Every structure is written in structure tokens, then in C-alpha cells.
XYZ file of N, CA and C in Angstrom:
435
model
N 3.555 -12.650 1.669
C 2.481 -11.956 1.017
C 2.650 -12.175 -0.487
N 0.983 -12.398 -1.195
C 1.466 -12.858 -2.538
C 0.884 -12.116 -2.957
N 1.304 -11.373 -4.699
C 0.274 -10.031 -5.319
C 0.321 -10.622 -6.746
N -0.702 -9.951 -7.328
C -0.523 -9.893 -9.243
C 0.247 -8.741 -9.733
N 0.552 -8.419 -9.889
C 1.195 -7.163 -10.715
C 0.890 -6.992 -12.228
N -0.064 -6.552 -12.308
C -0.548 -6.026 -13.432
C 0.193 -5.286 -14.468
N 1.041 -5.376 -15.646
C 1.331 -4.227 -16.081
C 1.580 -4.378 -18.025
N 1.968 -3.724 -18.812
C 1.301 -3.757 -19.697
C 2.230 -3.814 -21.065
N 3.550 -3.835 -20.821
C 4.674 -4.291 -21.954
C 4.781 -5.905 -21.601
N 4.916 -5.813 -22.559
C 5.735 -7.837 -23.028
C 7.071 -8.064 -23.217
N 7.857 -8.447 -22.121
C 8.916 -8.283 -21.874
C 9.901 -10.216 -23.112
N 10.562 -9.836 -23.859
C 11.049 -10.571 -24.772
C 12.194 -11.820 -24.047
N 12.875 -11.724 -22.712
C 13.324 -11.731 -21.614
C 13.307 -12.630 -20.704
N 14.107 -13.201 -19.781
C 13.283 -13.594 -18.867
C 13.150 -12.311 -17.410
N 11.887 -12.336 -16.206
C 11.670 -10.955 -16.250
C 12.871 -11.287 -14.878
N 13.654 -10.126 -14.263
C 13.996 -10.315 -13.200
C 13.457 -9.201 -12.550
N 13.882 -9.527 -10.643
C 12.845 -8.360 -10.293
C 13.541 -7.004 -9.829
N 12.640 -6.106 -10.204
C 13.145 -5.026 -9.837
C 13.653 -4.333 -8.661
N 14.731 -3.699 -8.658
C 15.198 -2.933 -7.180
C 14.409 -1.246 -7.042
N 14.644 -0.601 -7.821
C 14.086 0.502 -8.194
C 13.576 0.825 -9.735
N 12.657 1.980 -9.140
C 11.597 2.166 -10.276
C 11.185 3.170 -10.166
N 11.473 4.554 -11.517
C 11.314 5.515 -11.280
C 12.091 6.727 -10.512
N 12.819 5.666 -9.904
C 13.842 6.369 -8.805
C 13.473 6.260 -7.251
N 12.287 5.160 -7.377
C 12.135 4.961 -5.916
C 12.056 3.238 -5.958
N 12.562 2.992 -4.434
C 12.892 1.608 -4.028
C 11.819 0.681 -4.133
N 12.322 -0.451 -4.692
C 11.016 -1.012 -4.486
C 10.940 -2.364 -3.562
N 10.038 -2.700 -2.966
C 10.300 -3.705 -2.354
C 10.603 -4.864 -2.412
N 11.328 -6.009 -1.522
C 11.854 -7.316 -2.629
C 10.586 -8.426 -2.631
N 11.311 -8.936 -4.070
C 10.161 -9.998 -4.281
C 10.726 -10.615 -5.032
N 9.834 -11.847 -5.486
C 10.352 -13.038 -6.129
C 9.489 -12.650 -7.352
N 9.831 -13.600 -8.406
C 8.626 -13.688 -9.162
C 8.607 -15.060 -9.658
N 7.139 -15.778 -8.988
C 6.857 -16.970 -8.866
C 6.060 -17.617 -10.144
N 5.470 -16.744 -11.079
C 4.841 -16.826 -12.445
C 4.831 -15.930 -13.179
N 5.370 -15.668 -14.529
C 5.469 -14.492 -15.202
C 4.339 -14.880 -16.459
N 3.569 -13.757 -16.823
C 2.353 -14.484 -17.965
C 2.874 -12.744 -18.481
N 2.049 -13.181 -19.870
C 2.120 -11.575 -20.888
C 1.811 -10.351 -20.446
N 0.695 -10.074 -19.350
C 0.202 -9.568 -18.769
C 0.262 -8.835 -17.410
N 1.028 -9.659 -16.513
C 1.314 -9.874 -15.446
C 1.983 -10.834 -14.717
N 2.436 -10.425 -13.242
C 3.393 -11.358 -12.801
C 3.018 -11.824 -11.806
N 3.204 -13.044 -10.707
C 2.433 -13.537 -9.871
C 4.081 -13.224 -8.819
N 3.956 -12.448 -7.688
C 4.785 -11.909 -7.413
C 4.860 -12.634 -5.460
N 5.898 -12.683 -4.943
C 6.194 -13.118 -3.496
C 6.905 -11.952 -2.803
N 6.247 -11.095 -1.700
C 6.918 -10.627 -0.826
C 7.384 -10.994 0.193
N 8.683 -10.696 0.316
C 9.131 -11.585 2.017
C 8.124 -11.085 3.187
N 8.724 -11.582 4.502
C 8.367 -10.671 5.277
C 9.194 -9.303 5.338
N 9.089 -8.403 5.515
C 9.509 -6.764 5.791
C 8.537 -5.759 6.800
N 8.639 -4.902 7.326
C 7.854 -3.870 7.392
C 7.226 -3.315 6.296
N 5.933 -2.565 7.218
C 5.395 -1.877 6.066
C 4.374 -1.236 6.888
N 4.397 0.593 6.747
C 3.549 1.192 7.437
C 2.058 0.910 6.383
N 0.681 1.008 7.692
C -0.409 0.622 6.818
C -1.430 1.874 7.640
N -2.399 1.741 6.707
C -3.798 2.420 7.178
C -4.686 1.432 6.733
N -5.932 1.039 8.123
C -6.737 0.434 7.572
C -7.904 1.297 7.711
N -8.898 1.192 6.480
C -10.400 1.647 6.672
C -11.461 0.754 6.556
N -11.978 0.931 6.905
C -13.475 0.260 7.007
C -14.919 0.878 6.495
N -15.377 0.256 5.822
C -16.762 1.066 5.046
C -17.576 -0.094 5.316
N -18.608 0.263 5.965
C -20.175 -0.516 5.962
C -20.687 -0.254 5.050
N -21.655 -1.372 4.943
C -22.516 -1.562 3.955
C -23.643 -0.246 3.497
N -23.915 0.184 4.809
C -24.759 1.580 4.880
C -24.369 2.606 4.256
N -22.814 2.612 4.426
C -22.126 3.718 4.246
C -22.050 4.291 2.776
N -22.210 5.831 2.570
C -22.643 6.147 1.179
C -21.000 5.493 0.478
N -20.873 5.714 -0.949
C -20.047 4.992 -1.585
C -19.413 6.215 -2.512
N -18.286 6.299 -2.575
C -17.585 8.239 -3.354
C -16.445 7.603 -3.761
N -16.603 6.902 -4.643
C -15.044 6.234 -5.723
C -14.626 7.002 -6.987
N -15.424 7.738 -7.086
C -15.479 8.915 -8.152
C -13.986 9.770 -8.034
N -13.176 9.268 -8.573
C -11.980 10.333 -8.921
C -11.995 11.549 -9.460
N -12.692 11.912 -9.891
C -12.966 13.211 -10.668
C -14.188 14.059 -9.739
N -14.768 13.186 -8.970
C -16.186 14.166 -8.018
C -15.321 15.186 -7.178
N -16.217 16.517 -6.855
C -15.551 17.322 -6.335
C -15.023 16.829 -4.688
N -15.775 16.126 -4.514
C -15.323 15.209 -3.027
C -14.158 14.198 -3.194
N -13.487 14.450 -3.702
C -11.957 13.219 -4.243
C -11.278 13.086 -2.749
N -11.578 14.189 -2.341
C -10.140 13.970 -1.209
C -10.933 13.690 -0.037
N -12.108 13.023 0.201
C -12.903 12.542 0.747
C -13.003 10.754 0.800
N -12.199 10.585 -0.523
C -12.090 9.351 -0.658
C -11.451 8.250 -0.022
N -11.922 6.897 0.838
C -10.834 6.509 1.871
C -9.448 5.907 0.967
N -9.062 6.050 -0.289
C -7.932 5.523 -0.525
C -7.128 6.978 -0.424
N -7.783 8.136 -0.709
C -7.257 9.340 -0.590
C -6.960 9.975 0.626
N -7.636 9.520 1.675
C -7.352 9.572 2.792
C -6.377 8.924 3.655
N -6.338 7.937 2.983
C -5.247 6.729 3.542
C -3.913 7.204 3.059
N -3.561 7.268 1.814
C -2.746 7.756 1.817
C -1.869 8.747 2.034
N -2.723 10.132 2.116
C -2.301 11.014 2.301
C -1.741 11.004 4.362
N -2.778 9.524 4.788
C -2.194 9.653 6.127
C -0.813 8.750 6.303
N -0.948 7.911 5.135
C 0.990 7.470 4.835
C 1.888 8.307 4.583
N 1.553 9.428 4.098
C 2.641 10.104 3.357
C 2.792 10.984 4.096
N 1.934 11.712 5.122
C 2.553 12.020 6.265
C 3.214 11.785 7.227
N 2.997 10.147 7.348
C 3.750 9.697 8.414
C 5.381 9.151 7.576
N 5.614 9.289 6.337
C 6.956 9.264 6.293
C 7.504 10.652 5.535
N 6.650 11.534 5.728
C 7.316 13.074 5.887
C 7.874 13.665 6.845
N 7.512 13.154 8.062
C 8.038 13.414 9.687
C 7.001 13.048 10.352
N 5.920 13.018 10.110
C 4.986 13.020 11.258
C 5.007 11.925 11.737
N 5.496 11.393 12.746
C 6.487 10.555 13.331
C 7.029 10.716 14.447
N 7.130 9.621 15.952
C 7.370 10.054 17.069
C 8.962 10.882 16.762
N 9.887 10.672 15.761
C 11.148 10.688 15.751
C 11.388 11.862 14.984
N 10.221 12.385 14.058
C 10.437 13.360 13.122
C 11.030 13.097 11.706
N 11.629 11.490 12.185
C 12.332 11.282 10.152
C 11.625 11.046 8.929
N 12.179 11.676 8.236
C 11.969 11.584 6.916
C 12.058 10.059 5.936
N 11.337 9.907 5.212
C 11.633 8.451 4.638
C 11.506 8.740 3.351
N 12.035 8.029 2.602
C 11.727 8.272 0.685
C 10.356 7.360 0.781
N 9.737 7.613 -0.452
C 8.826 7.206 -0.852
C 8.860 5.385 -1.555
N 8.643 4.799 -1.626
C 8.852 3.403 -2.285
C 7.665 3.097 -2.987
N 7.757 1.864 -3.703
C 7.199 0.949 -4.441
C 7.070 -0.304 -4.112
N 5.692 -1.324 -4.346
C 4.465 -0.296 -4.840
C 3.862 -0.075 -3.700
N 3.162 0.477 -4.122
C 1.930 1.226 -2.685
C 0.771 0.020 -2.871
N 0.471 -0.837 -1.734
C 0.117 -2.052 -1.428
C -1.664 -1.778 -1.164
N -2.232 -2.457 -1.250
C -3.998 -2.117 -1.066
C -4.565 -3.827 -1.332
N -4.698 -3.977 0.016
C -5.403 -5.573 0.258
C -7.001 -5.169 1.044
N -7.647 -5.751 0.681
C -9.019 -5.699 0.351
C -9.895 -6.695 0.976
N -10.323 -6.998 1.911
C -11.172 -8.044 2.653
C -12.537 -7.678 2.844
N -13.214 -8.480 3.055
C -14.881 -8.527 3.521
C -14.993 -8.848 4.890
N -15.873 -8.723 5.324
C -16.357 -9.193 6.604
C -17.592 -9.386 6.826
N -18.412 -10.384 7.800
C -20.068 -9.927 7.417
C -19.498 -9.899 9.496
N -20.509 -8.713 9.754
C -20.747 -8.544 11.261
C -22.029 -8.422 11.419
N -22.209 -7.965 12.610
C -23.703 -7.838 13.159
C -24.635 -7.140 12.487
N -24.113 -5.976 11.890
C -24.485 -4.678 10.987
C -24.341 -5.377 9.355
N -23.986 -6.072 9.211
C -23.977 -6.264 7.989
C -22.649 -6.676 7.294
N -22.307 -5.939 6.157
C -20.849 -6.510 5.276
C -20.127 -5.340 5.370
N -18.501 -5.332 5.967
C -17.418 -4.434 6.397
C -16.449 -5.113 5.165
N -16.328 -3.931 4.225
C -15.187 -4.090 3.733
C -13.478 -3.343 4.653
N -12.813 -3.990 4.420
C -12.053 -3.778 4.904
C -10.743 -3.135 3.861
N -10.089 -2.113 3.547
C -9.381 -1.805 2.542
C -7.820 -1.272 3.823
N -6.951 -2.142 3.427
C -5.603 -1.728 3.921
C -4.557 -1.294 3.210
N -4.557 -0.230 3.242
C -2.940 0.615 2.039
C -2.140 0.630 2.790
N -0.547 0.043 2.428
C 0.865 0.274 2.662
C 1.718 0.811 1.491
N 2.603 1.388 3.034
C 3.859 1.954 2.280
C 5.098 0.287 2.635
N 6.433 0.237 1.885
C 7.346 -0.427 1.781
C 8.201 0.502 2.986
N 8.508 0.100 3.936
C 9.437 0.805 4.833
C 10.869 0.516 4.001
N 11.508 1.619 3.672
C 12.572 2.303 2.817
C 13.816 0.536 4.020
N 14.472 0.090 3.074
C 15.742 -0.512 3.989
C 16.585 0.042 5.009
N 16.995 1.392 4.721
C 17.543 2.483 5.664
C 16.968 2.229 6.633
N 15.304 2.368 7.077
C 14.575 1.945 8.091
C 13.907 1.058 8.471
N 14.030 -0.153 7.888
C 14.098 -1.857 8.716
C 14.138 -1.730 9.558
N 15.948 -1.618 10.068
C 15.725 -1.822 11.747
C 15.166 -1.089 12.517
N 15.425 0.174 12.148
C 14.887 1.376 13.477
C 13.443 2.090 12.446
N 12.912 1.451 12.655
C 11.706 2.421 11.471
C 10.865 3.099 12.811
N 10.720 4.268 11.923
C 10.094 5.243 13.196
C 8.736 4.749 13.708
N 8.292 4.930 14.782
C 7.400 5.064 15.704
C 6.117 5.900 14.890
N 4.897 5.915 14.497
C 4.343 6.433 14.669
C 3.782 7.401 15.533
N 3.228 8.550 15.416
C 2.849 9.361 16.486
C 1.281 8.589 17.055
N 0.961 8.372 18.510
C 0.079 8.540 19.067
C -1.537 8.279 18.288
N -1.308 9.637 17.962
C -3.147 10.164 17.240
C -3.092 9.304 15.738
N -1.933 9.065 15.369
C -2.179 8.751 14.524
C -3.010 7.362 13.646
N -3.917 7.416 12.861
C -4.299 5.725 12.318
C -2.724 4.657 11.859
N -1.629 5.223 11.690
C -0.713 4.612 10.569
C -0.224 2.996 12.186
N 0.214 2.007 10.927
C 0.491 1.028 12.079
C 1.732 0.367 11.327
N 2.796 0.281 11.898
C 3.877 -0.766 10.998
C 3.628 -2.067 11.539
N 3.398 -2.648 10.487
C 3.184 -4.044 10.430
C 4.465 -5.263 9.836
């Protein structure tokens, strides 16, 4: 998986990549182009719990961070259904730390109905849980991928 990483000091340096940030783990990567701006970044393969949503074209549109409907929002929704599932909600009940970064890949689709965006948010499954990473519960949307 390849990302930009956007961010906003000018490092004097050459950049290497980070393990943690903030105090939470971050996931490994290479860094395959470094510019002033940003970095052109390589994730291995790893786990990584995801939520995907889907919005049709029909579908009204609420990106408004500040509207009183925020938590209506499918990135707000998505996440908050990640962050439950590594709070316990989980066939196993474990707990997971939180990591870096929180991932959001973005596709189109045209179907019968029209154009399906497709928006997928991940979490970095913590190393502790590589091998045995919990099970999702059932009902739940979350999927480790």
C-alpha cells in the first residue's frame, strides 16, 4: 500500500521513518520520496481493522464538521465503529492501543444506480496483535484485512 503524507515542517535531515508518534505506534513504512511538503510513503503488508461505507450518488451529502449532525457523518461513524472494536468490542474482549495513522482510501464506482463512492477507514493493528488480532464481533461492520 502506497500513501502521501502530507505534513508541514521542513525537515533539514535526511527523513527516517517513524516508530511512534505522540505516544502511539505507528505503522511501518518506507519512505520512497521525501519532497518539502510531503513524503511518498510504502506500507508493508500488515493487518489492519477497516470500515467500509458507501454513499450513492442520491444520497444527501453532511461533510460539515461543525453541522449539528457531525456524528452523522460516515467518517464519524466509521470511526467511532473502529474505536470500538479496539476498546473490547471484540469476539475476545481485548483491548488494543490506538495507532498511527488512521488510513482513509477512497474509490469510485459507477453501478446500475449510478456513482458509489466508496470510503474505507483503518486502524494499524497494534504489533502485540499481528498474530492473534482479535476477531471481530458478529454484528459488527469492522473487517481485518
Amino acid at each position: 500500500m502506497v500513501f502521501s503524507w502530507i505534513f508541514g515542517a521542513s525537515e533539514a535531515t535526511e527523513p527516517t521513518p517513524e516508530t511512534q508518534r505522540g505516544g502511539y505506534e505507528c505503522a511501518p513504512y518506507t519512505i520512497l520520496e521525501n519532497h518539502p511538503q510531503y513524503q511518498v510513503r510504502n506500507y508493508p503488508s500488515r493487518k489492519w481493522a477497516t470500515v467500509l461505507h458507501e454513499k450513492h450518488q442520491h444520497q444527501a451529502n453532511n461533510d460539515m464538521p461543525m453541522s449539528k449532525e457531525w456524528k452523522q457523518q460516515p467518517q464519524n461513524k466509521s470511526f467511532m465503529k473502529l474505536f470500538g472494536y479496539i476498546t473490547g468490542a471484540n469476539e475476545t474482549g481485548s483491548k488494543m492501543s490506538m495507532t498511527v495513522p488512521v488510513s482513509t482510501k477512497v474509490t469510485t464506482e459507477e453501478e446500475d444506480g449510478g456513482t458509489v463512492m466508496k470510503e474505507e477507514m483503518g486502524f494499524y493493528v497494534p504489533t502485540e496483535h499481528q498474530e492473534t488480532t482479535p476477531t471481530p464481533k458478529a454484528d459488527q461492520e469492522v473487517k481485518v484485512v
